[in-house]
PDB file of C-alpha atoms in Angstrom:
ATOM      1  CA  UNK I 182      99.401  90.108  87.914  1.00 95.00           C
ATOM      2  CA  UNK I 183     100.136  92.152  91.055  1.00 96.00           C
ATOM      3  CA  UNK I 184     103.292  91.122  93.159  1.00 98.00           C
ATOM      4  CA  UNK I 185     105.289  92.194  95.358  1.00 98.00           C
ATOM      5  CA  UNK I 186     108.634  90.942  96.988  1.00 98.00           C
ATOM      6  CA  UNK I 187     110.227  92.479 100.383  1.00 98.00           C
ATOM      7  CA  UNK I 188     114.110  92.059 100.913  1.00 98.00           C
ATOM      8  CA  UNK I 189     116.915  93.579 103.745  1.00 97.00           C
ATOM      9  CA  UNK I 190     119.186  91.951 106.119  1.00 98.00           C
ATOM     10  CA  UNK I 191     117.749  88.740 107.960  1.00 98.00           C
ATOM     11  CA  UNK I 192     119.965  90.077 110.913  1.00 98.00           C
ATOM     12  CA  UNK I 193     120.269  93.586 112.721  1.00 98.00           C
ATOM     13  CA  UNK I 194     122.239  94.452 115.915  1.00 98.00           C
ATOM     14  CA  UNK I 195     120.518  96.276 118.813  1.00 98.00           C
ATOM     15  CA  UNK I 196     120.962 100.233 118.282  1.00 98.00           C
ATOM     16  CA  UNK I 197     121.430 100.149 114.055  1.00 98.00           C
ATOM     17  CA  UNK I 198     118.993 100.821 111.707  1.00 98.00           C
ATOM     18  CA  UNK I 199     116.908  98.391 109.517  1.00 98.00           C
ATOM     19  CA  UNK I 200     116.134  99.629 106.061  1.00 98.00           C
ATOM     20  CA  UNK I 201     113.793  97.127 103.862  1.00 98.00           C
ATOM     21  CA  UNK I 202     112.751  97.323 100.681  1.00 98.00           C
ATOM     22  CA  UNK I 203     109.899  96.386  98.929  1.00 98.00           C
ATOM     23  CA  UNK I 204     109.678  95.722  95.049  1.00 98.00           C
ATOM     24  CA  UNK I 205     106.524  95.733  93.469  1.00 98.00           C
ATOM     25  CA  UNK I 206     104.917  94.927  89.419  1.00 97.00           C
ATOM     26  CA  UNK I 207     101.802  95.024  88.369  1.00 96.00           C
ATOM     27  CA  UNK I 208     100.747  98.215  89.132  1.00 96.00           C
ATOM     28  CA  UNK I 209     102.150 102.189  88.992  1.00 95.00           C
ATOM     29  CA  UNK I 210     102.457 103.698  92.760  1.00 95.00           C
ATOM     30  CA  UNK I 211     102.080 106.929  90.293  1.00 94.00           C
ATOM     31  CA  UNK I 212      98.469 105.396  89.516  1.00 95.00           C
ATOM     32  CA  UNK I 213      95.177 107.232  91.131  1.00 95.00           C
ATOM     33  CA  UNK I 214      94.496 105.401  94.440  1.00 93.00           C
ATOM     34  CA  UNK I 215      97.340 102.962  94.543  1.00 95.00           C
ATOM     35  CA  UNK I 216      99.481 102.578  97.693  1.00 95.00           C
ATOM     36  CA  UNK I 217     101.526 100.410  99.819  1.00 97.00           C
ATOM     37  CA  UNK I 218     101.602  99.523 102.967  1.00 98.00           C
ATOM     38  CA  UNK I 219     104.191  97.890 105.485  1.00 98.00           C
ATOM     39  CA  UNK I 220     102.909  95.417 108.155  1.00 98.00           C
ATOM     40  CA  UNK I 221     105.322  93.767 110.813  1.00 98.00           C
ATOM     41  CA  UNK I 222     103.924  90.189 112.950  1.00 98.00           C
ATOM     42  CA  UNK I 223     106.451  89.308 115.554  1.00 98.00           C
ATOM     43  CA  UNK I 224     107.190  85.321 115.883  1.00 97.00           C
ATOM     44  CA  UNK I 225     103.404  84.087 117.367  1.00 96.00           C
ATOM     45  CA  UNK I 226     101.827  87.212 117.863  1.00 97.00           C
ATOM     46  CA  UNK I 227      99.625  89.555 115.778  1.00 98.00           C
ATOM     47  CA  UNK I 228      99.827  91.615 112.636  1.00 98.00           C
ATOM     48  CA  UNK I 229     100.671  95.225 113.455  1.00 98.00           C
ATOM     49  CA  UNK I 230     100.261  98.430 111.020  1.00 98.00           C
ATOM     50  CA  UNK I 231     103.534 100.382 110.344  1.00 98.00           C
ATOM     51  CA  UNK I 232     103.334 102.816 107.480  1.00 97.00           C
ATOM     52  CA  UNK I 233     101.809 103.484 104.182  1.00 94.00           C
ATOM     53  CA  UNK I 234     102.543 105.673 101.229  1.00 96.00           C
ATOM     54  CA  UNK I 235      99.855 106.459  98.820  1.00 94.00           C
ATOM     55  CA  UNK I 236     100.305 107.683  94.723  1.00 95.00           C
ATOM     56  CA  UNK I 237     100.744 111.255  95.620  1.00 94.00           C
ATOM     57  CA  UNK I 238     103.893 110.655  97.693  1.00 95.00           C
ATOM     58  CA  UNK I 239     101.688 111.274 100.979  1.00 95.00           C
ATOM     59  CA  UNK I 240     102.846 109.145 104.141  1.00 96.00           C
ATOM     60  CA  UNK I 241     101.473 108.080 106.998  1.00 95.00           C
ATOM     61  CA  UNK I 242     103.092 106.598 110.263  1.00 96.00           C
ATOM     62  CA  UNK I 243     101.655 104.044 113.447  1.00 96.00           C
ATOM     63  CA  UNK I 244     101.796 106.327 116.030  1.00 93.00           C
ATOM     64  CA  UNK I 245     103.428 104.460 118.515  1.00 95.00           C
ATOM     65  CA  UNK I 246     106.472 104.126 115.770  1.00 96.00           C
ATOM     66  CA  UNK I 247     106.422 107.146 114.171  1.00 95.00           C
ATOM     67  CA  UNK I 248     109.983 109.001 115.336  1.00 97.00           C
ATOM     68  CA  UNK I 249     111.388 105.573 114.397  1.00 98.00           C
ATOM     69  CA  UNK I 250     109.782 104.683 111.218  1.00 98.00           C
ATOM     70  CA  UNK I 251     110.214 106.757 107.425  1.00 98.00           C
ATOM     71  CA  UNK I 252     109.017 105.280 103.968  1.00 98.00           C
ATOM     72  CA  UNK I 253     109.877 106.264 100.617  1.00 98.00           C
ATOM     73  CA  UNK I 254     109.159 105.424  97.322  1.00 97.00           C
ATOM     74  CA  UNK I 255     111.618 104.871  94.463  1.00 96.00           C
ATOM     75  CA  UNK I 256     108.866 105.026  91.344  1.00 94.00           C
ATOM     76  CA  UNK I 257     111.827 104.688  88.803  1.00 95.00           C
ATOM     77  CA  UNK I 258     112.970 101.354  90.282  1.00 97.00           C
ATOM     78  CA  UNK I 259     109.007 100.329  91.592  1.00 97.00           C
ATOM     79  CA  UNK I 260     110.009 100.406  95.229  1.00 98.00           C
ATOM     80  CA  UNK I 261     109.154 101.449  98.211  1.00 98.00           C
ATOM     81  CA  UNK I 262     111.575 101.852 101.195  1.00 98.00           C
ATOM     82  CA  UNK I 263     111.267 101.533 104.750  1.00 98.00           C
ATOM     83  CA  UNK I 264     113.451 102.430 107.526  1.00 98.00           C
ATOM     84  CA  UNK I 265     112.981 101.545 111.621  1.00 98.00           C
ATOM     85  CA  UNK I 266     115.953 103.325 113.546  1.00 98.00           C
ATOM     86  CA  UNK I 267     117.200 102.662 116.788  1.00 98.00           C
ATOM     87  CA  UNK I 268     115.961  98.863 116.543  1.00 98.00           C
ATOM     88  CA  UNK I 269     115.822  96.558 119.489  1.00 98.00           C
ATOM     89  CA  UNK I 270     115.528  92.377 119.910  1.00 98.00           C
ATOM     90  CA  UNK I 271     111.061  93.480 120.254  1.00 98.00           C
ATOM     91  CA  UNK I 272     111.406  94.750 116.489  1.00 98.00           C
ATOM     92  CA  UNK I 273     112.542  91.153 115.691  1.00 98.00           C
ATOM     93  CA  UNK I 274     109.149  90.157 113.517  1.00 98.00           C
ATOM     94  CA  UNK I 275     108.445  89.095 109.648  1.00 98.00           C
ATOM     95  CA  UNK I 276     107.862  92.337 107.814  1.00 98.00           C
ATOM     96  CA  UNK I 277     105.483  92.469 105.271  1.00 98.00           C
ATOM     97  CA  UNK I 278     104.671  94.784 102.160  1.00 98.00           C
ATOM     98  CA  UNK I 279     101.413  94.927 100.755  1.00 98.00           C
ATOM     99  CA  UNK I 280      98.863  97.045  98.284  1.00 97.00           C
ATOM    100  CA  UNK I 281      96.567  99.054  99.365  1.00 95.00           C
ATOM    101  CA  UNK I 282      93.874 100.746  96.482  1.00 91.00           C
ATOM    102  CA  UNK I 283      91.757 103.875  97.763  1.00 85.00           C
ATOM    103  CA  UNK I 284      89.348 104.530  98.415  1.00 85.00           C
ATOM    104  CA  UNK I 285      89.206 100.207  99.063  1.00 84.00           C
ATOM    105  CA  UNK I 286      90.823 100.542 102.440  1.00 88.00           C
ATOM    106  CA  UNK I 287      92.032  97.079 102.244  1.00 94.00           C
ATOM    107  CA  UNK I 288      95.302  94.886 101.733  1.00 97.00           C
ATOM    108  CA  UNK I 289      94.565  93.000  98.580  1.00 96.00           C
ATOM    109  CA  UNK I 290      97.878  91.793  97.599  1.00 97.00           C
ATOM    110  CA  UNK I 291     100.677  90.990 100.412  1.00 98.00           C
ATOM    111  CA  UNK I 292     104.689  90.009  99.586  1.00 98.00           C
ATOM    112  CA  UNK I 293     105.764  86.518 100.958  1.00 98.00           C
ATOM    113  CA  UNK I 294     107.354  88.954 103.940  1.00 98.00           C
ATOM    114  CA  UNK I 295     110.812  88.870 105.197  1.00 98.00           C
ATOM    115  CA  UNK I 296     112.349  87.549 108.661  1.00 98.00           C
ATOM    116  CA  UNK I 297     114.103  90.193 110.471  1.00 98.00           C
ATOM    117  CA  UNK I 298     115.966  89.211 113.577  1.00 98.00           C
ATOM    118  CA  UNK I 299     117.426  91.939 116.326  1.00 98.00           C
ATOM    119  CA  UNK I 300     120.175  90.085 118.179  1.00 97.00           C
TER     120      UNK I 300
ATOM    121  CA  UNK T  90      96.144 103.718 117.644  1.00 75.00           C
ATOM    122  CA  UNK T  91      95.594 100.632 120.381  1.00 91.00           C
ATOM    123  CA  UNK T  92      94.826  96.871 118.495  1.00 96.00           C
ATOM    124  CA  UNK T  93      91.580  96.074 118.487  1.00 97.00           C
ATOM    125  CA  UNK T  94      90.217  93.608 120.587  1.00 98.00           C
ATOM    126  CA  UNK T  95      89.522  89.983 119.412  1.00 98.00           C
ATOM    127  CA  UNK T  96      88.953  87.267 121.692  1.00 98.00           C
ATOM    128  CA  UNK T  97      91.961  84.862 121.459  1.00 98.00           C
ATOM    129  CA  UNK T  98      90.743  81.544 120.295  1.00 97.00           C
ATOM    130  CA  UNK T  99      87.359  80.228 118.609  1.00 98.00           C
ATOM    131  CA  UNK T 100      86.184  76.397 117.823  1.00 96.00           C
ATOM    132  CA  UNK T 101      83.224  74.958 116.419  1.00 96.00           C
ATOM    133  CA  UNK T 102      82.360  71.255 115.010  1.00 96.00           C
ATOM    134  CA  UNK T 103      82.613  70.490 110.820  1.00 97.00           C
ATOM    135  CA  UNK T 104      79.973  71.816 109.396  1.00 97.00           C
ATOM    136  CA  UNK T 105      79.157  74.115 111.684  1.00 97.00           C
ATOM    137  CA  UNK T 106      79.416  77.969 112.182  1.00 97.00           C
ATOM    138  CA  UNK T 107      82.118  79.819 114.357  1.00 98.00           C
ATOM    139  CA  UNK T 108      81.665  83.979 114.674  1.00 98.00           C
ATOM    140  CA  UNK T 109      84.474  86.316 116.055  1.00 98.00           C
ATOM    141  CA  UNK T 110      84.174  89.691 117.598  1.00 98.00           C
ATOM    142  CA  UNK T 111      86.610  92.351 117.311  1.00 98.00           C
ATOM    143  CA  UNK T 112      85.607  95.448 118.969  1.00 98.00           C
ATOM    144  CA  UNK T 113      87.417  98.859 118.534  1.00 97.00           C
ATOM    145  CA  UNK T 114      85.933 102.594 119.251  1.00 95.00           C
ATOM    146  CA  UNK T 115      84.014 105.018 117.962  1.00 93.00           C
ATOM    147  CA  UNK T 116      87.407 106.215 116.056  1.00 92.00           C
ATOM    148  CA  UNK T 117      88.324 103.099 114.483  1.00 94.00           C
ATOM    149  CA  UNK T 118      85.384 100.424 114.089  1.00 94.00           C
ATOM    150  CA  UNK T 119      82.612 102.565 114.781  1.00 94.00           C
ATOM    151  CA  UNK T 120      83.639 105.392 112.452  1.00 91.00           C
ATOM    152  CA  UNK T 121      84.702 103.201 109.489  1.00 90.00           C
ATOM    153  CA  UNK T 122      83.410 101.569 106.495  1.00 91.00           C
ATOM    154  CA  UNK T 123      86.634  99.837 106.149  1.00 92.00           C
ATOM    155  CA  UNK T 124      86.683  97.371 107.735  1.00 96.00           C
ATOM    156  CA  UNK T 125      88.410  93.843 107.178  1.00 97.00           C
ATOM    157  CA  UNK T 126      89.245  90.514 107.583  1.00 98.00           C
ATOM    158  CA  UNK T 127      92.515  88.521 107.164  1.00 98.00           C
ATOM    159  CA  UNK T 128      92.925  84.609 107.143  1.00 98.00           C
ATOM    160  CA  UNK T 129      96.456  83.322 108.009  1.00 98.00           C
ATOM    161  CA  UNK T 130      97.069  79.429 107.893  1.00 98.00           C
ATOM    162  CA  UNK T 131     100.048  78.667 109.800  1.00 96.00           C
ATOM    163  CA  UNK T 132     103.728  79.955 108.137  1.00 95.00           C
ATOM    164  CA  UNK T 133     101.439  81.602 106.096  1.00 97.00           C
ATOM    165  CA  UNK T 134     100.730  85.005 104.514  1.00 98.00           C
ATOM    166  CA  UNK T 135      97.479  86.758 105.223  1.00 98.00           C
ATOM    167  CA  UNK T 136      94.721  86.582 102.399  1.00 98.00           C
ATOM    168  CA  UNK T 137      91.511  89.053 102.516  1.00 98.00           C
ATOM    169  CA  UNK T 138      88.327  87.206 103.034  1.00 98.00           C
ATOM    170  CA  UNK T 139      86.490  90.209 103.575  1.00 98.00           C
ATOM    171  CA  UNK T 140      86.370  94.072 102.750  1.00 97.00           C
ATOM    172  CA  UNK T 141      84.442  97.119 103.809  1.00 95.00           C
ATOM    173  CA  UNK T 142      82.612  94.971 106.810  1.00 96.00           C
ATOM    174  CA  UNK T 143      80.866  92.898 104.754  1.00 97.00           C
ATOM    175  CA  UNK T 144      82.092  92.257 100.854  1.00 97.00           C
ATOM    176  CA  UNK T 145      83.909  89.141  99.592  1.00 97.00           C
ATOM    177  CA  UNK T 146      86.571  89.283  97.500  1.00 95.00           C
ATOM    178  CA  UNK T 147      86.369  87.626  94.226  1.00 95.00           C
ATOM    179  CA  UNK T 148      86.969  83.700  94.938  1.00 95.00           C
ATOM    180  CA  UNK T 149      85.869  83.947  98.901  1.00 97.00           C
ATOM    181  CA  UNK T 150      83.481  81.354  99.427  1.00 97.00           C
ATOM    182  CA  UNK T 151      80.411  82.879 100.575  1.00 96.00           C
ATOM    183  CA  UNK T 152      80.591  80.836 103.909  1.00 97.00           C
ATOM    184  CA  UNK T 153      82.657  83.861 105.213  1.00 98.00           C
ATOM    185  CA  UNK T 154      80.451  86.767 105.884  1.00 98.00           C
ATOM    186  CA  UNK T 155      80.898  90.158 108.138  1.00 98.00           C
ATOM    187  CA  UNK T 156      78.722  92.815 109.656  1.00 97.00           C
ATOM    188  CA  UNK T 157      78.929  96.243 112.090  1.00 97.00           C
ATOM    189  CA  UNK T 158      77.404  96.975 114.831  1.00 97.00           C
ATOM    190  CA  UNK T 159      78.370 100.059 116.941  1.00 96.00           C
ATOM    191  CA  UNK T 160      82.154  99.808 117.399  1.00 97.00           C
ATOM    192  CA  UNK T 161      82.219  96.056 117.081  1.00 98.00           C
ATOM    193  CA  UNK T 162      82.767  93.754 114.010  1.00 98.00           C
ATOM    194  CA  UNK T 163      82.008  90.401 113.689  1.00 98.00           C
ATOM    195  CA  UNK T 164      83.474  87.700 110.869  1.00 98.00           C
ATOM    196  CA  UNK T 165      80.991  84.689 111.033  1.00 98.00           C
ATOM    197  CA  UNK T 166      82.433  81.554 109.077  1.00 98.00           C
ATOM    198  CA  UNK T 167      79.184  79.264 108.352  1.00 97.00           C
ATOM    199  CA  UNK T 168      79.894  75.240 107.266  1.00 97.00           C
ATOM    200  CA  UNK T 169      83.376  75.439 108.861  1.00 97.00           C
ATOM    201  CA  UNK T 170      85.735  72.628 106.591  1.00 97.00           C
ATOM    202  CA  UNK T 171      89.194  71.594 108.429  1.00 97.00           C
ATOM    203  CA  UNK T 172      90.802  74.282 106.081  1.00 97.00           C
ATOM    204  CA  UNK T 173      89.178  77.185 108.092  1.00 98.00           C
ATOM    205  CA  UNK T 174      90.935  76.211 111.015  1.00 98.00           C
ATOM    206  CA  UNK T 175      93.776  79.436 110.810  1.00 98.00           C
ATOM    207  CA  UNK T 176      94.613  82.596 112.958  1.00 98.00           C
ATOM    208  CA  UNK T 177      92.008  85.814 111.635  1.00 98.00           C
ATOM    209  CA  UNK T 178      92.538  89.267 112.001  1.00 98.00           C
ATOM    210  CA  UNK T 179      90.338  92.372 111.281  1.00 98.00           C
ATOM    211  CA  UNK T 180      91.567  95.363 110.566  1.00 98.00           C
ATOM    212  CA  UNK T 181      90.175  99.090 110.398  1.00 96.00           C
ATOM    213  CA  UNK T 182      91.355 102.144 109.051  1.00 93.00           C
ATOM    214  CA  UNK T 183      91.114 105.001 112.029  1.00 91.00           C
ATOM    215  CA  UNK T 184      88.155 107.265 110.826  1.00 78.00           C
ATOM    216  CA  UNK T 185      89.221 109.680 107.672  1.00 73.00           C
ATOM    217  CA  UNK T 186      92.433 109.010 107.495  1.00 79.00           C
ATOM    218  CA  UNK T 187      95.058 106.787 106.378  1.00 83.00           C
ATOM    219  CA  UNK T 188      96.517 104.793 109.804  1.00 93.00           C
ATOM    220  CA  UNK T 189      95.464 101.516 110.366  1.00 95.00           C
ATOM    221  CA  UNK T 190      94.754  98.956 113.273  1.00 97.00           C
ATOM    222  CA  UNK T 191      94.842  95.599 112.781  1.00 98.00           C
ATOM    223  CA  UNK T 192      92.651  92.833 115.640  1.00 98.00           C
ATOM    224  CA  UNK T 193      94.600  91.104 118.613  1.00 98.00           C
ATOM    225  CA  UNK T 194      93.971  87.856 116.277  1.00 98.00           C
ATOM    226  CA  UNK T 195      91.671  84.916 116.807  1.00 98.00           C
ATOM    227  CA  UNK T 196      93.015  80.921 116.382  1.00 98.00           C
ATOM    228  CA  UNK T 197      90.074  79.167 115.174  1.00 98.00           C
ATOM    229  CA  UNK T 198      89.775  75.278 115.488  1.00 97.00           C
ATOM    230  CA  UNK T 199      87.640  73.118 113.797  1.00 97.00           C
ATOM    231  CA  UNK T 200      86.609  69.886 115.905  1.00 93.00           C
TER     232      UNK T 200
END
């Protein structure tokens, strides 16, 4: 059974950085064609595409984010790390994890997500 | 890497069918095989309901179906039951490579 569980700090100031992590089972990010994928949804508004790491250690960035945004992996620990620097009260949004198998190009299994509020 | 566009809300009667657009470019949509949708019932996470334009996950009922044409995609839901009433997004991956865009999101009501 694939799952995966996002945690970090429910509250960030203006100006810090947010680092989340997201801890997965089930499944080897090692593994041919398995990735994961971050996706952020600000309170009432729509899902937007943030990063992705795939199981050669390859990344991949939103454009509009990318000098803010990094991911990592951890494959010891099965996690993979994201970090949004410079944050400000518009990054405020429920931040999700999910996986992502190539050559599927789809999110088949998504964490619960995790509230994080810039105030 | 701008959202794709989905019209913002949707309704149809029980038992009948609802479709929703979401048009991208010839980068995104029109360039892609990968194309899919997301259902999101309110404080909810997103569940697939469809996969490379047109395939249903195992467990989908086949009530939900999706086609391409040109740089639009369209998710028709056929039969609607009160439990379809939710927010859907699609989603495409931006021709060969591995960036995403998800749909502005369209609220479907069931009357």
């Amino acid at each position: 059974q694939v799952t995966l569980r996002e945690s970090g700090p429910a509250l960030v100031k203006p100006k810090q950085t947010l680092a989340l992590t997201c801890t997965f089972s089930g499944f080897s990010l090692t593994s041919f064609g398995m990735c994961v994928s971050w996706i952020r949804q600000p309170p009432g508004k729509a899902l937007e595409w943030l990063a992705f790491i795939d199981w050669d250690g390859d990344k991949y960035y939103n454009s509009s984010l990318r000098t803010r945004l990094t991911i990592s992996r951890d494959t010891s620990k099965n996690q993979v790390i994201l970090t949004l620097t410079n944050v400000d009260p518009v990054d405020t949004a429920a931040y999700y994890c999910a996986r992502v198998r190539h050559p599927w190009n789809f999110f088949d299994s998504w964490g619960q997500g995790t509230l994080v509020t810039v105030s | 890497q701008s959202a794709l566009t989905q019209p913002p809300s949707a309704s149809g009667s029980l038992g009948q069918s609802v479709t929703i657009s979401c048009t991208g470019t010839g980068s995104d949509v029109g360039d892609s095989n990968s194309v899919s949708w997301y259902q999101q019932h309110p404080g909810k996470v997103p569940k697939v309901i469809i996969y490379e334009v047109s395939k249903r996950p195992s467990g989908v009922p086949d009530r939900f179906s999706g086609s391409k044409s040109g740089n639009t995609a369209s998710l028709t839901v056929s039969g609607l039951q009160a439990d379809d009433e939710a927010d859907y997004y699609c989603c495409s991956d931006v021709g060969d490579t591995r960036l995403f865009v998800f749909g502005t999101g369209t609220k479907v009501t069931v009357l």
